[in-house]
Structure formats: C-alpha cells, structure tokens
Amino acid sequence: MVVHRGTSSRRRTIPRDRVSTSENLFQNYFSNHLLYPPSDFRNRFRMWCELFNRIMEQIVPFDDYFKQKPDATGKLGFSPQVKMTVAMCMLAYGTTVDLNDDYLKIAETTSFEVCKRFCHVVNNL
C-alpha cells in the first residue's frame, strides 16, 4: 500500500522587515523631518504628498486591508503608506511586482492584492 504524503517541496519564506520598510518610507516622505524634499515626492509619485494623503484617508476606512495590523504570528504588517505606494507605483509607472519586492520588500502576491483592492476601492468611492 502506497501512502501519499503530499509534496515535499514547500514555498520558500523570505523574511521581510515590514516595520523598517514602513518606517523608512515614512521618514523619507511623510515625517516632519523629511529626508527628501516635497518635489522628490511629486516626481516619484506624480502627485503632491497632500493629495496622496487625502486619497489614503479615504481608502483606509473603506477597506480594512489598508490598515496596519498584526499578522497571524503577531508581527506588524505594512503601513497604509507602503500599500498605497505599491498601488501608485504600479499604476503610475507600470512597475513590476519584482521592483516592489526590491524597493519596498513586499511580496508579489501582496503587490497584486494591494493594487487590485486599491482599484476596487477607488471604483466604489
């Protein structure tokens, strides 16, 4: 009798420091002591920071997915700013999910989910 035990290969887990990523993005563009000037934000995201924040303030209450909350292991997830940045970069520049992983340390599937949910929320606001 042969017993099937499933596949022996498992998905590789890549450790991502979501808190540091969120903090770095915040320090770069959203804090009171910016690392980059507002014009750099405008060039990178093709909008002013104030507009970015207004959009985020509408999206976060509409879909809890955009709130920063702990995962199943208790580790804090990505901030709303990181999730919005992923969506904006994908939509404004057509960036690939690989670039989001390199720059923001966010997985491909998460990038797709963020962009899909962002478009859904904007469509329903």
Coordinates of C-alpha atoms in Angstrom, one line a residue:
M1 CA 0.0 0.0 0.0
V2 CA 1.4 3.4 -1.0
V3 CA 0.7 6.4 1.3
H4 CA 0.7 9.8 -0.3
R5 CA 2.1 12.4 2.0
G6 CA 1.8 15.4 -0.4
T7 CA 4.6 17.3 -1.9
S8 CA 7.9 17.5 -0.1
S9 CA 8.6 21.0 -1.5
R10 CA 7.3 24.0 0.4
R11 CA 7.1 27.6 -0.5
R12 CA 10.2 29.5 0.4
T13 CA 9.6 32.1 3.1
I14 CA 11.5 35.3 2.6
P15 CA 11.9 37.3 5.8
R16 CA 10.7 40.9 5.2
D17 CA 11.2 43.6 7.8
R18 CA 7.8 45.3 7.3
V19 CA 8.2 47.6 10.2
S20 CA 11.5 49.0 9.0
T21 CA 10.2 49.4 5.4
S22 CA 7.2 51.3 6.8
E23 CA 9.4 53.5 9.0
N24 CA 11.9 54.2 6.2
L25 CA 9.2 55.3 3.8
F26 CA 7.6 57.5 6.5
Q27 CA 11.0 59.1 7.2
N28 CA 11.7 59.7 3.6
Y29 CA 8.4 61.3 2.6
F30 CA 5.9 61.8 5.4
S31 CA 7.6 62.9 8.6
N32 CA 8.1 66.4 9.9
H33 CA 11.8 66.0 9.2
L34 CA 11.8 64.7 5.6
L35 CA 14.8 63.0 4.1
Y36 CA 13.7 64.1 0.6
P37 CA 12.1 67.4 -0.4
P38 CA 8.4 67.5 -1.5
S39 CA 9.5 68.0 -5.1
D40 CA 11.1 64.5 -5.0
F41 CA 7.8 63.1 -3.7
R42 CA 6.0 64.8 -6.6
N43 CA 8.5 63.4 -9.1
R44 CA 8.3 59.9 -7.8
F45 CA 4.6 59.6 -7.3
R46 CA 3.3 62.1 -9.9
M47 CA 1.2 63.9 -7.3
W48 CA 1.8 66.1 -4.3
C49 CA 2.0 64.4 -0.8
E50 CA -1.2 66.2 0.3
L51 CA -3.2 64.5 -2.5
F52 CA -1.6 61.2 -1.7
N53 CA -2.6 61.6 2.0
R54 CA -6.2 62.7 1.0
I55 CA -6.6 59.6 -1.1
M56 CA -5.2 57.4 1.7
E57 CA -7.5 58.9 4.2
Q58 CA -10.5 57.9 2.0
I59 CA -9.2 54.4 1.3
V60 CA -8.2 53.2 4.7
P61 CA -11.7 53.5 6.3
F62 CA -13.3 52.0 3.2
D63 CA -11.2 48.8 3.2
D64 CA -9.6 47.4 6.4
Y65 CA -7.0 45.7 4.3
F66 CA -5.2 49.0 4.1
K67 CA -4.9 49.4 7.9
Q68 CA -1.7 48.4 9.5
K69 CA -2.4 45.4 11.7
P70 CA -0.5 42.3 13.0
D71 CA -0.4 39.1 11.0
A72 CA -1.1 35.6 12.4
T73 CA 2.2 35.5 14.1
G74 CA 1.8 38.9 15.8
K75 CA 4.2 40.7 13.5
L76 CA 3.0 44.1 12.4
G77 CA 2.1 44.3 8.8
F78 CA 2.9 47.0 6.2
S79 CA 1.7 50.5 6.8
P80 CA -1.1 52.2 4.7
Q81 CA 1.6 54.4 3.2
V82 CA 3.6 51.3 1.9
K83 CA 0.4 49.7 0.4
M84 CA -0.6 53.0 -1.2
T85 CA 2.9 53.4 -2.6
V86 CA 2.8 50.0 -4.2
A87 CA -0.5 50.7 -5.9
M88 CA 0.6 54.2 -7.0
C89 CA 3.9 52.9 -8.5
M90 CA 2.2 50.0 -10.3
L91 CA -0.5 52.3 -11.7
A92 CA 1.6 55.4 -12.5
Y93 CA 4.7 53.7 -13.9
G94 CA 3.5 50.2 -14.7
T95 CA 6.2 48.9 -12.3
T96 CA 6.5 45.1 -11.9
V97 CA 5.9 43.3 -8.7
D98 CA 9.6 42.4 -8.7
L99 CA 10.5 46.0 -8.3
N100 CA 8.1 46.4 -5.4
D101 CA 9.8 43.5 -3.8
D102 CA 13.2 45.0 -4.2
Y103 CA 12.3 48.5 -3.2
L104 CA 9.6 48.0 -0.6
K105 CA 10.2 44.4 0.4
I106 CA 6.7 43.4 -0.4
A107 CA 5.8 40.0 -1.9
E108 CA 4.5 39.6 -5.4
T109 CA 1.1 38.3 -4.3
T110 CA 0.7 41.1 -1.8
S111 CA 1.6 43.7 -4.5
F112 CA -1.1 42.2 -6.8
E113 CA -3.6 42.2 -3.9
V114 CA -2.9 45.8 -2.9
C115 CA -3.3 47.0 -6.5
K116 CA -6.5 45.0 -7.0
R117 CA -8.0 46.3 -3.8
F118 CA -6.9 49.9 -4.4
C119 CA -8.6 49.9 -7.8
H120 CA -11.8 48.3 -6.3
V121 CA -11.9 51.0 -3.6
V122 CA -11.4 53.9 -6.0
N123 CA -14.0 52.5 -8.3
N124 CA -16.5 52.3 -5.4
L125 CA -15.9 55.6 -3.7

